[in-house]
Coordinates of C-alpha atoms and ligand atoms in Angstrom, one line a residue:
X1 CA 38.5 6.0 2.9
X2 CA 37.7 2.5 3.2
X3 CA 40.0 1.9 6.4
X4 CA 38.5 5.3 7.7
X5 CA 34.7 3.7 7.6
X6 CA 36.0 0.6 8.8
X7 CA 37.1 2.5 11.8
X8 CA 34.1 4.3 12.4
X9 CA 31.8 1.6 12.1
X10 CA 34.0 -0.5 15.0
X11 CA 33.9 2.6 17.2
X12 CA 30.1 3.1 16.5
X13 CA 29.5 -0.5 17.0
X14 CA 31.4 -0.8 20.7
X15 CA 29.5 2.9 22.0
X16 CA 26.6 2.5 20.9
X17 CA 25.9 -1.5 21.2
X18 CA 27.4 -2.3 24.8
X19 CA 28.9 -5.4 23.2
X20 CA 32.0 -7.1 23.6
X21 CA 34.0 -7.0 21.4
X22 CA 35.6 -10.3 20.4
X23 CA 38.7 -10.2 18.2
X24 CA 38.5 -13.3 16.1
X25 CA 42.0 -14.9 17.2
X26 CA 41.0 -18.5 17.0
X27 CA 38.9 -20.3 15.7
X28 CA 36.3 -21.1 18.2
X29 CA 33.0 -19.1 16.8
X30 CA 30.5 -16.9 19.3
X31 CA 27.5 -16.1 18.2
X32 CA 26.4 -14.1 15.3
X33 CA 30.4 -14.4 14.5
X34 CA 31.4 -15.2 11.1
X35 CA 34.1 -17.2 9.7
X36 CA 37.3 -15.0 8.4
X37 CA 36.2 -14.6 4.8
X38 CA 38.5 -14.7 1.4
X39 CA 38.5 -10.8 2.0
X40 CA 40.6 -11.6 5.5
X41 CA 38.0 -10.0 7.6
X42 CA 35.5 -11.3 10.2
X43 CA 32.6 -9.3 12.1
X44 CA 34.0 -8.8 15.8
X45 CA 30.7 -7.6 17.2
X46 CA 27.4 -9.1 17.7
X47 CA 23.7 -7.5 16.0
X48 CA 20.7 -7.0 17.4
X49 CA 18.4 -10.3 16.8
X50 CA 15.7 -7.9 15.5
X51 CA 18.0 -8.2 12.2
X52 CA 18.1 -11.3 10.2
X53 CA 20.9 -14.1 10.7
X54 CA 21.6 -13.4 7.1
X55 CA 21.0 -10.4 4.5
X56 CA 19.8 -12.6 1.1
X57 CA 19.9 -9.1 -1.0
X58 CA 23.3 -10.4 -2.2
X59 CA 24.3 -14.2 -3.2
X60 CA 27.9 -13.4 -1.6
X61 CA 28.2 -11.2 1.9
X62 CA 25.4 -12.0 3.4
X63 CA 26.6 -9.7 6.7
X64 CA 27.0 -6.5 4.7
X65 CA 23.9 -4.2 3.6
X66 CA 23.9 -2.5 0.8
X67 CA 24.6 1.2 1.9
X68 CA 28.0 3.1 1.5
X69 CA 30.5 3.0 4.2
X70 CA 29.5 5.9 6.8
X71 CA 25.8 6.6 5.6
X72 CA 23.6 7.3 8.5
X73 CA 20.4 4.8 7.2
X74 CA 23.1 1.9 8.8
X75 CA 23.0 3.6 12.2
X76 CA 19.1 4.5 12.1
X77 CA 18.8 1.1 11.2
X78 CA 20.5 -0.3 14.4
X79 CA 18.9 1.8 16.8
X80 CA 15.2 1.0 15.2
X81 CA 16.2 -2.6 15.7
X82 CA 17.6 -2.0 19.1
X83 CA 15.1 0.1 20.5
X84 CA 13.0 -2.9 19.3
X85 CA 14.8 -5.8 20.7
X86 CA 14.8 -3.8 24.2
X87 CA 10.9 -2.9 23.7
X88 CA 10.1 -6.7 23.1
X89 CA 8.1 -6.3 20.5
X90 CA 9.6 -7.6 17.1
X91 CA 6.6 -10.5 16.6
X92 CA 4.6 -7.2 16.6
X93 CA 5.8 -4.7 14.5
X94 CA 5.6 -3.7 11.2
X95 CA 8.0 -2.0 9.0
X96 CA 6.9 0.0 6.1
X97 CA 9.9 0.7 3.4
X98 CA 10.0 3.6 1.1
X99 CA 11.3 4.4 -2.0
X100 CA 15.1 5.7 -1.5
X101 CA 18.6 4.1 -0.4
X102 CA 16.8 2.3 2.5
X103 CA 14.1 1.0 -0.3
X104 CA 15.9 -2.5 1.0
X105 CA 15.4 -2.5 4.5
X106 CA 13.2 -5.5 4.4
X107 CA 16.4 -7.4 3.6
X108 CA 17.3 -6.9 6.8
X109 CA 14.8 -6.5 9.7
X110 CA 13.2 -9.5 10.8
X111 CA 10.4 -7.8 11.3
X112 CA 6.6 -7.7 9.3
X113 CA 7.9 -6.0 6.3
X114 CA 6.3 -3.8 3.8
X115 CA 7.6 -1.9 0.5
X116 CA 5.6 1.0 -0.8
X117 CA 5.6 3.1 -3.5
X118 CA 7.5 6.7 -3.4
X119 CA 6.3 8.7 -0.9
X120 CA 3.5 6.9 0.4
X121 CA 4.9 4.7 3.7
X122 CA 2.5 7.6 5.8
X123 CA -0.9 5.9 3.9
X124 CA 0.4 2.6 4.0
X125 CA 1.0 2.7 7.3
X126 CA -2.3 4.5 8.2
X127 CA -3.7 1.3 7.0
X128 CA -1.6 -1.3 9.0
X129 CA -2.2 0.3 11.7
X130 CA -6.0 0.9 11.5
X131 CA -6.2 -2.7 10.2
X132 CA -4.0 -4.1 13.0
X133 CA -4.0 -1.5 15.9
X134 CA -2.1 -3.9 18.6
X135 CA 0.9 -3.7 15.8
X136 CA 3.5 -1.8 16.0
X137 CA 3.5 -0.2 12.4
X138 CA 6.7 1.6 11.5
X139 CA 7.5 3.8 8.5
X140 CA 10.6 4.8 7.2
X141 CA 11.7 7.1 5.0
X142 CA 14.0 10.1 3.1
X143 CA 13.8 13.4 2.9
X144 CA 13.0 13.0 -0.9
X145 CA 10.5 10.6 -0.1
X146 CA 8.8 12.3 3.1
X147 CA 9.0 15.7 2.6
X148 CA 8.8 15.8 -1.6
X149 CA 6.8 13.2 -3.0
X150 CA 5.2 12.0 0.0
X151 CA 4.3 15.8 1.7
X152 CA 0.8 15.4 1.5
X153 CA 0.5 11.5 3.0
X154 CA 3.0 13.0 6.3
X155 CA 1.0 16.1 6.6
X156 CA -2.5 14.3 6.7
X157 CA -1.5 11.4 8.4
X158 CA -0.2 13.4 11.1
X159 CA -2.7 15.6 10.8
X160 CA -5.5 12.6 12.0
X161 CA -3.3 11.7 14.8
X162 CA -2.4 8.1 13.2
X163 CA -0.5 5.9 16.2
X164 CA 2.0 4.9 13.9
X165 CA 6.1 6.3 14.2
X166 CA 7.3 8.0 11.6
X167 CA 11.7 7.9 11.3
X168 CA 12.5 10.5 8.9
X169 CA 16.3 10.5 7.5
X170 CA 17.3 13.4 6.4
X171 CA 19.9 13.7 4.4
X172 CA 19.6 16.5 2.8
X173 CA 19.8 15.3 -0.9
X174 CA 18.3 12.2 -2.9
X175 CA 20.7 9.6 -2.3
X176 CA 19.2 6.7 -4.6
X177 CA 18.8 8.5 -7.6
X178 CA 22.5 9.9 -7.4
X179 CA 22.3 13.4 -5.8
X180 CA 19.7 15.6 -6.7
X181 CA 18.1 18.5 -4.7
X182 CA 15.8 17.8 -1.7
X183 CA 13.5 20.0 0.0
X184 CA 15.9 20.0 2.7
X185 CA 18.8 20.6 0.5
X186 CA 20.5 23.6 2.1
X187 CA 20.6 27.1 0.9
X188 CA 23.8 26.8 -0.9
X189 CA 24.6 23.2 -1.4
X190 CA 25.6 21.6 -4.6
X191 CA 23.5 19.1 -6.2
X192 CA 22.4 17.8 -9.8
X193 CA 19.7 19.7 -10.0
X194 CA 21.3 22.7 -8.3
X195 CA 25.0 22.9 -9.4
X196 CA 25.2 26.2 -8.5
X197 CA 23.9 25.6 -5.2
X198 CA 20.4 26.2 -4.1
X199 CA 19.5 29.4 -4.3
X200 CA 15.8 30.3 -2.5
X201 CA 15.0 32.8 -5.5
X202 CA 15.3 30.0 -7.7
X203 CA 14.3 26.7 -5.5
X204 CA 13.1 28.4 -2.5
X205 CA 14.3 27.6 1.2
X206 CA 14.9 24.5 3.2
X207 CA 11.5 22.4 4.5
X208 CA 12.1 21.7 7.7
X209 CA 9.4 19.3 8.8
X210 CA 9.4 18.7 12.2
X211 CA 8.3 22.3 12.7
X212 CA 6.1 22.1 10.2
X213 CA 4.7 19.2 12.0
X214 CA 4.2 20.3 14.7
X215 CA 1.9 23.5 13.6
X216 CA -0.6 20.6 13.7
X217 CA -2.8 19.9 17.0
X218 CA -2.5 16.3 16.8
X219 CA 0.7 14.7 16.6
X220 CA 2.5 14.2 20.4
X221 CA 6.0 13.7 20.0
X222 CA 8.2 15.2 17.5
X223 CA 12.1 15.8 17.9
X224 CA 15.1 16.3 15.7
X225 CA 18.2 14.4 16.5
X226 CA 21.7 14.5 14.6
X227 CA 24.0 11.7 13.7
X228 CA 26.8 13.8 14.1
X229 CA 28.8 12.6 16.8
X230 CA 28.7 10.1 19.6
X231 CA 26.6 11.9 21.9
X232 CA 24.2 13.3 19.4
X233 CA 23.6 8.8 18.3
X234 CA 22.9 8.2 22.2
X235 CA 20.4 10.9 22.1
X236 CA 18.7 9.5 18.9
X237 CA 18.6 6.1 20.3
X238 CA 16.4 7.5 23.1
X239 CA 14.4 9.3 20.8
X240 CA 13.2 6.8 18.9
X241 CA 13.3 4.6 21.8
X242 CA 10.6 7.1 23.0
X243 CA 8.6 7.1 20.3
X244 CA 7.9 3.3 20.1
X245 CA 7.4 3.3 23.9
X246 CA 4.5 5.6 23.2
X247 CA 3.0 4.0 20.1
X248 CA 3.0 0.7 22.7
X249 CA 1.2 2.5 24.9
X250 CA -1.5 3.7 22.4
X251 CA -0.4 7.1 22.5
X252 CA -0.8 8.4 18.9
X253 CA 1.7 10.0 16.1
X254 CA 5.1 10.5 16.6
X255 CA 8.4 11.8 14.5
X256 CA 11.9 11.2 14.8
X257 CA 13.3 13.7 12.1
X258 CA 17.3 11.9 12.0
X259 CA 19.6 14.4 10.7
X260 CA 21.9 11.6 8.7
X261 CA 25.4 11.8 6.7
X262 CA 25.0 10.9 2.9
X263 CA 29.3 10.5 2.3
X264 CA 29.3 9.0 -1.0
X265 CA 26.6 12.2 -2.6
X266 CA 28.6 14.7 -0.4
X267 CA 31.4 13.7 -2.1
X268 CA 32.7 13.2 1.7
X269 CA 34.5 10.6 3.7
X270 CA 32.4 9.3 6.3
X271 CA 34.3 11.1 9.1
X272 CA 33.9 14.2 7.1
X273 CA 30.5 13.8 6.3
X274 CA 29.5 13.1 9.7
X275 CA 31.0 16.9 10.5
X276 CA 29.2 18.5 7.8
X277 CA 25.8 17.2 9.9
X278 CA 27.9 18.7 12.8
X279 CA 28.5 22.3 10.9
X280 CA 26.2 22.5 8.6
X281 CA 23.3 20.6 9.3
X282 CA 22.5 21.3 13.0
X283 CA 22.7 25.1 12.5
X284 CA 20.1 25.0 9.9
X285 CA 18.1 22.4 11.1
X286 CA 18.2 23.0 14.9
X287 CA 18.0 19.6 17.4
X288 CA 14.8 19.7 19.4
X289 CA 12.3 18.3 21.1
X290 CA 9.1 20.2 19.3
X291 CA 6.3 18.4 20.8
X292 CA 6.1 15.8 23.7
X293 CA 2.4 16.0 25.2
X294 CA -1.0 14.0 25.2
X295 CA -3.2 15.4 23.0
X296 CA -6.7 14.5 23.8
X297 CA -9.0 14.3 20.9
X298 CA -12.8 13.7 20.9
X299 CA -14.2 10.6 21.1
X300 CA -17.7 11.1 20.8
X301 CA -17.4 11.2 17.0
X302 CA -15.4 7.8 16.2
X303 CA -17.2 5.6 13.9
X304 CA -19.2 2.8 15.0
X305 CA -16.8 -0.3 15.3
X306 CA -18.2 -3.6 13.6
X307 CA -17.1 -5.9 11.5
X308 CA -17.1 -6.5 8.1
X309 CA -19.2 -9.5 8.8
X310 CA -21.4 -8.4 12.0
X311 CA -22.0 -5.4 9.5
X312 CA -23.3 -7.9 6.3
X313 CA -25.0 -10.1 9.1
X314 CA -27.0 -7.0 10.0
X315 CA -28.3 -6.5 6.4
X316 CA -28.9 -10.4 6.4
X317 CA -31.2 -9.9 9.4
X318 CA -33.0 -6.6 7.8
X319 CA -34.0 -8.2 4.8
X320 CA -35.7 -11.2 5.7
X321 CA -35.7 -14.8 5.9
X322 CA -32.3 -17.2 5.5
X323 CA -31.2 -17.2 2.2
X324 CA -31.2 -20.4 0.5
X325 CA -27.7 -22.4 0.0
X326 CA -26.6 -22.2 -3.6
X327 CA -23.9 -23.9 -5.3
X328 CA -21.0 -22.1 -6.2
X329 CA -19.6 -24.2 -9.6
X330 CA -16.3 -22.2 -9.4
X331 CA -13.5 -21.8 -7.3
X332 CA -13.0 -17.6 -8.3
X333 CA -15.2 -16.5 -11.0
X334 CA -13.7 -13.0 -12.6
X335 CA -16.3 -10.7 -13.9
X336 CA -15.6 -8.0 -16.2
X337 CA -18.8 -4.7 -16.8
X338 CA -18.2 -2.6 -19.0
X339 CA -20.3 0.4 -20.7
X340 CA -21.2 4.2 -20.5
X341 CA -21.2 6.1 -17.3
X342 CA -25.4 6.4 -16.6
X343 CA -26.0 2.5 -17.6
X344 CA -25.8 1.5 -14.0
X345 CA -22.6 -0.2 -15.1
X346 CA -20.8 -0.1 -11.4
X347 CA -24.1 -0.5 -9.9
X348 CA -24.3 -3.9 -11.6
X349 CA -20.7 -4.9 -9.6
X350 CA -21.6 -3.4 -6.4
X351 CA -24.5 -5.7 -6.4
X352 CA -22.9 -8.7 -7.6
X353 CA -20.1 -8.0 -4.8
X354 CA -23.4 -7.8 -2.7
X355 CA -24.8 -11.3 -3.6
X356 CA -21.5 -12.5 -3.3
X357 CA -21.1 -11.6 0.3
X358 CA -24.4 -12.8 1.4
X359 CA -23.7 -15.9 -0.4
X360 CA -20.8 -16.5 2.0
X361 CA -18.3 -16.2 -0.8
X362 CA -14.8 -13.6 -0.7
X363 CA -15.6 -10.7 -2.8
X364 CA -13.9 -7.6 -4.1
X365 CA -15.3 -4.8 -6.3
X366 CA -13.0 -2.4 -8.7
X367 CA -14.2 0.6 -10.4
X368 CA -12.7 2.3 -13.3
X369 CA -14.2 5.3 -15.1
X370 CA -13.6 8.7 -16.6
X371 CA -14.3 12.0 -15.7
X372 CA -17.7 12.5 -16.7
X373 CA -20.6 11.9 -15.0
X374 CA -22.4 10.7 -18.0
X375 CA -21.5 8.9 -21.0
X376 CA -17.9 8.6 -20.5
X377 CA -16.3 4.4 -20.4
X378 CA -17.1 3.0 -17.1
X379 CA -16.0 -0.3 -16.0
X380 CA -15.5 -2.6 -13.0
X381 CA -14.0 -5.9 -12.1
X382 CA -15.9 -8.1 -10.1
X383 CA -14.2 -11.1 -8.1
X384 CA -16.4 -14.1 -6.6
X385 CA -14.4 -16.4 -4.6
X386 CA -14.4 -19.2 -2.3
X387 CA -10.7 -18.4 -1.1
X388 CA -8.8 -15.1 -0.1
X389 CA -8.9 -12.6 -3.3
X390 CA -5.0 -11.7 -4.2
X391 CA -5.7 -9.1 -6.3
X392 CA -8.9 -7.1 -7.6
X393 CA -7.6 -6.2 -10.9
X394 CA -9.4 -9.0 -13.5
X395 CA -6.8 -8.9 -16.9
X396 CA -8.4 -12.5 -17.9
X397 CA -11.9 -12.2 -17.1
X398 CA -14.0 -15.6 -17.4
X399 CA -17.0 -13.2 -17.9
X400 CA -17.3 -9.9 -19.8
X401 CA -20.9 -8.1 -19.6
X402 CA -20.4 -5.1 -22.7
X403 CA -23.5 -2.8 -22.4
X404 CA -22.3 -1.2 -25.8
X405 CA -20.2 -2.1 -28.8
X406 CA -17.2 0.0 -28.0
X407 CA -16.7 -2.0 -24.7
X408 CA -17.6 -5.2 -26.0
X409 CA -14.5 -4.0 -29.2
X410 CA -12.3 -2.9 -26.5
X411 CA -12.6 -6.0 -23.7
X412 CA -13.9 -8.9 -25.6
X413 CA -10.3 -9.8 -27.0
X414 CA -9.0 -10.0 -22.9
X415 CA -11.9 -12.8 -22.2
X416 CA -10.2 -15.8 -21.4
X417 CA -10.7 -19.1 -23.7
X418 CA -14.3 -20.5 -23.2
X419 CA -15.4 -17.4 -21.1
X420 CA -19.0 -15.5 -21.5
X421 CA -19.4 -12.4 -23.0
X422 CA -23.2 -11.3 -22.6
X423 CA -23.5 -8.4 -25.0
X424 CA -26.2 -5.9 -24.3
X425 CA -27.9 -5.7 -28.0
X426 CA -29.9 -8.0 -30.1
X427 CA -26.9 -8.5 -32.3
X428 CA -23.5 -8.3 -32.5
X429 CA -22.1 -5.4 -34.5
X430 CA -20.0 -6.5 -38.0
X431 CA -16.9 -7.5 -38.5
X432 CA -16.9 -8.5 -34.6
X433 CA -15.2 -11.6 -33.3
X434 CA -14.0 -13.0 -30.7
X435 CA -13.4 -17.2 -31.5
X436 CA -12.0 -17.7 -27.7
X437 CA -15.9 -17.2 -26.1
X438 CA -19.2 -17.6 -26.3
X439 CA -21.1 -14.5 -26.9
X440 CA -24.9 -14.3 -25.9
X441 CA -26.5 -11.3 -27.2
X442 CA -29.3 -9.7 -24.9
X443 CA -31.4 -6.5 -26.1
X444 CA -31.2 -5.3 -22.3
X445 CA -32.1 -1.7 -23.1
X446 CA -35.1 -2.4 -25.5
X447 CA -36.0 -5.0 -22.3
X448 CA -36.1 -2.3 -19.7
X449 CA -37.7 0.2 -21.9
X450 CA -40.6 -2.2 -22.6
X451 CA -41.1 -2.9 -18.8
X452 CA -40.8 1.0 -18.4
X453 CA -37.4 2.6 -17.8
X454 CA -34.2 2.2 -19.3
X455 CA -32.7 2.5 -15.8
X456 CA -33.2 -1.2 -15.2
X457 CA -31.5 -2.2 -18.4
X458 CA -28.6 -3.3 -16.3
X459 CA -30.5 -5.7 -13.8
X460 CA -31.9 -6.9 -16.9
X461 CA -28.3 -7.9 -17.8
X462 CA -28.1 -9.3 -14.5
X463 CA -30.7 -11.7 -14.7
X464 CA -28.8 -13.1 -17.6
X465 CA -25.9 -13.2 -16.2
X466 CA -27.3 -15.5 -13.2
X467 CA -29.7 -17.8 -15.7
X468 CA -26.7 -18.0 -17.8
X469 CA -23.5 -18.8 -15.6
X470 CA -25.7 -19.7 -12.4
X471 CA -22.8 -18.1 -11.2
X472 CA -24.9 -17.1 -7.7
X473 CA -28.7 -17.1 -6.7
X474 CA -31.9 -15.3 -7.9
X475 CA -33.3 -15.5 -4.8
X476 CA -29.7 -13.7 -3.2
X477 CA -30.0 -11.3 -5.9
X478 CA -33.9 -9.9 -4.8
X479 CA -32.7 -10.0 -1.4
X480 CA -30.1 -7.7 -1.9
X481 CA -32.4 -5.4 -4.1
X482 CA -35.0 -5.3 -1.6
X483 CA -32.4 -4.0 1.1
X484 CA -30.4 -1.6 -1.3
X485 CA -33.5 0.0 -3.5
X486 CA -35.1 2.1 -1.6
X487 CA -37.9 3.4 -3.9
X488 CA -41.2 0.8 -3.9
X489 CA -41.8 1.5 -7.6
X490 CA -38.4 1.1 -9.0
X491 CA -37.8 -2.2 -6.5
X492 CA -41.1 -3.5 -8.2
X493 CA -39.3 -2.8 -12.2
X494 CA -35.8 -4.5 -10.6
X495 CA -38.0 -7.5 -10.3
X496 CA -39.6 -7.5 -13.4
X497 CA -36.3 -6.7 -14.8
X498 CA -34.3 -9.5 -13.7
X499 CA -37.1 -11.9 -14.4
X500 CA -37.0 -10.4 -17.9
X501 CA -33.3 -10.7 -18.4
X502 CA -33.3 -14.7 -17.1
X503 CA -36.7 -15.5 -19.1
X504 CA -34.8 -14.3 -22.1
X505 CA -31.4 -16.4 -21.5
X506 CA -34.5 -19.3 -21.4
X507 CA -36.6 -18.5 -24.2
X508 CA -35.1 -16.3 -26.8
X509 CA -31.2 -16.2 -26.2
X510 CA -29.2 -15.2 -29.3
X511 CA -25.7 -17.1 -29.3
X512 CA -23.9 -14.4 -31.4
X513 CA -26.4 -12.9 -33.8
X514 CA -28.2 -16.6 -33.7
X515 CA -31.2 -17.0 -31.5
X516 CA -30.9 -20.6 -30.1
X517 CA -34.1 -22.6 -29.4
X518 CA -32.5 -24.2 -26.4
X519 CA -31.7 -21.3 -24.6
X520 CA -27.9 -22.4 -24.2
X521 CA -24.8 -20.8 -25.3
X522 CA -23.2 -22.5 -27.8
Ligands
TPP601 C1 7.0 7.9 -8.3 C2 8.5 7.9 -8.3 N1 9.1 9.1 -8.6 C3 10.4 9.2 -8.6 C4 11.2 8.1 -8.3 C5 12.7 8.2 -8.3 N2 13.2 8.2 -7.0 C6 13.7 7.1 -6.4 S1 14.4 7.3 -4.9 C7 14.1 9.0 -5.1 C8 14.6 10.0 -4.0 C9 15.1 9.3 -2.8 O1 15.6 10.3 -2.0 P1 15.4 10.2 -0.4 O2 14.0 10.0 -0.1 O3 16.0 11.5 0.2 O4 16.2 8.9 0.1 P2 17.7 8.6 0.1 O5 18.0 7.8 -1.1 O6 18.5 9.9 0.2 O7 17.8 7.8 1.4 C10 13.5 9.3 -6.3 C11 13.1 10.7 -6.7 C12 10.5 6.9 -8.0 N3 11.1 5.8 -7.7 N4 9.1 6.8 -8.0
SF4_602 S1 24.0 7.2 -1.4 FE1 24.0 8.3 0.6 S2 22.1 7.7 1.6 FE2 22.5 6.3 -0.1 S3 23.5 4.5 0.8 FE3 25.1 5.9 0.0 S4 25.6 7.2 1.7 FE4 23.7 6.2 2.2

């Protein structure tokens, strides 16, 4: 079996590469060439330059990948990398990896690279592409992982037209996870999960994807190719040579469904295998070109394009004069809010993020809650920062604001050492503690209903927060209230309110259950 792949490969290699081959006789090296290893072989045939030098996936062989000795996902790989090499455009595109034997592509394409969970290179790449449209922005992916997991991402994304390129490698089975049925398992076939074979009364019939594809009005090239034979790779290669060409030009989605030998979960030698695509394959999952047009779609109704920061500049301007500079003490300050759904809770973040923005600082907002409108756990993270934001998940937060005991119980132990927790009562509840932080208590609800709605509680909490941390600017924090609160009455109890909450951190704060005179946290 071994000398059988070997063979194939070499014949693959000299067809389909238009090298030369050079038969390492002395031992003068040519490019790409390596040295005769301990296991007596050298590589006789060059790669294309869209692959790296070196695969680092393993410490030893760092010219092999990873994937069994006649599996298709090494020939898809050389034609993607080809057709990309040709095209010109490696400093420009981006490869999104899916879960699945090729889950390691990004070992070895020298290319932007991007891993995504199971199913969902289609979003991912939606995103890319949307976020980068001069890129190239490919995804790659399996039958288990394109047309199972991941059937909703393929179908919407084509659905919307997204100018990405989508290679699909079907195999017919899941190849990673050691054989069990696809949807494009054939009616018939043996697999873990179908050791009988599949029978449609049981497991229904074969997906076949590129048809189903191309039901939809939007996508504007879609074609099936085989690995089956010599002829069959040649017509691949211009397949997906095609569909880059037209994601260059802007076109819109297109689909390379890649027919692709599995030997090693056939239980198949390569040569073998690559005759089963031949026999079986092909006649169930005919080759052909299913769409190749230009679809126009409307324009009128695209979004209008701005900027993150022409759009925040525009707010700037509506809301008045220049804001004045404030200090920013911290490099990234994490903020934690948690409390009941209805106590304005995400509200709170969203204008934090807000100030934050205005204040010329990098922001993100993360909400978390349950599925009730009202009274069900609600949270957010909140990130202030004066650098890029890796992630928006806060596990360590240097500030936790708890508008009720059960959030203050559950968060107040994750608060990191010498963090704030402003608590939203007069006093903390018994047997509470929490030695690594300072706790400032702050009646916020009692506050707000004095001034004359509990609704305001939480800007009440947020007028502590700034008199406490002086974490960003009152003066940001009206501005952004007079642009986002639309109703004159309840703008005019946000002010009061955040007065209120920062006259209280001044006069009256209570440091635990302790009011201190000084207003400080202890
Ligand atoms: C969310 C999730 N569910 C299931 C898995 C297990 N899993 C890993 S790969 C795979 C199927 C891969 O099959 P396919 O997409 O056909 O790729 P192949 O390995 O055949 O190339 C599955 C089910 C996973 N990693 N993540
Ligand atoms: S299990 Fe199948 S798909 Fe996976 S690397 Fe081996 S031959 Fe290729």
């Amino acid at each position: 079996m071994a000398e059988k792949s070997a063979s194939l490969a070499e014949v693959q290699a000299a067809e389909l590469h238009k090298v030369e081959a050079h038969e390492v006789e002395t031992n003068e090296l040519v490019p790409n060439q390596v040295e005769p290893t301990s296991n007596h072989y050298a590589i006789a045939h060059s790669k294309s330059s869209v692959f790296y030098p070196e695969y680092e996936r393993k410490s030893d062989l760092k010219h092999q990948t990873h994937y069994c000795p006649g599996c298709g996902h090494g020939i898809v790989h050389k034609l993607i990398a080809e057709a990309i090499e040709d095209l010109g455009v490696q400093d420009q595109t981006i490869l999104v990896s899916p879960v699945g034997c090729s889950v390691f592509a990004y070992y070895y394409f020298d290319l932007g690279n991007v891993q995504v969970a199971h199913g969902r290179a289609p979003a991912a790449a939606t995103g890319l592409k949307r976020a980068c449209p001069d890129k190239i922005v490919i995804a790659y992916q399996g039958d288990g992982d394109l047309a199972a997991i991941g059937t909703a991402e393929i179908i919407h994304a084509a659905n919307r037209g997204e100018k990405i390129t989508v290679f699909f490698v079907n195999n017919a089975i899941y190849g990673m996870t050691g054989g069990q049925m696809a949807p494009t398992t054939l009616v018939g076939q043996r697999s873990t999960t179908s050791p009988w074979g599949r029978r449609p009364v049981n497991e229904g019939f074969p997906l076949h994807m590129a048809e189903l594809l191309a039901t939809l009005e939007a996508p504007i090239y879609i074609e099936r190719v085989a690995l089956s034979d010599n002829k069959n790779i040649m017509k691949a290669r211009r397949a997906m040579r095609k569909a880059l060409e037209l994601q260059r030009a802007g076109a819109g989605f297109t689909f390379v469904e890649v027919l692709s030998p599995c030997p090693t979960i056939w239980g198949k030698d390569p040569v073998e295998a690559r005759n089963w695509v031949a026999e079986k394959m092909i006649p169930a999952f005919p080759l052909n070109v299913f769409r190749d047009r230009k679809v126009e779609i409307p324009a009128n109704n695209a979004p209008p394009h701005k900027t993150v920061a022409e759009l925040v500049e525009g707010e700037k301007n509506s809301a008045g004069p220049p804001l004045p500079k404030h200090h920013h003490h911290f490099r990234q300050l994490d903020i934690k809010i948690a409390g009941f759904g209805g106590q304005g809770v995400l509200l709170l973040g969203q204008l934090l993020a807000e100030m934050g923005m205005r204040e010329g600082l990098e922001v993100s907002w993360l909400p978390s809650y349950g599925p009730e409108m009202r009274s069900g756990s609600a949270h957010c993270h909140v990130c202030l920062s004066k650098e890029r934001i890796g992630s928006p998940v806060i596990s360590r937060p240097q500030v936790l604001i708890a508008m009720n005991e059960i959030s203050l119980r559950k968060f107040a132990p994750q608060v990191a050492r010498d963090g704030i927790i402003i608590y939203g009562r007069e006093q903390l509840p018994e047997n509470f503690n929490a030695p690594q932080a300072q706790v400032v208590c702050v009646p916020a609800s009692d506050i707000a209903d004095k001034l004359g709605s509990a609704k305001v509680a939480n800007v009440v909490m947020m007028g502590a927060l700034l008199e406490e941390t002086e974490c960003l600017s009152p003066a940001t924090a009206l501005n952004v209230l007079e642009a986002k609160v639309k109703n004159p009455a309840l703008l005019e109890l946000d002010r009061k309110a955040l007065d209120a909450g920062r006259a209280y951190i001044d006069h009256t704060v209570a440091v635990g259950a302790l009011t201190q005179a000084d207003g400080f946290a202890q």
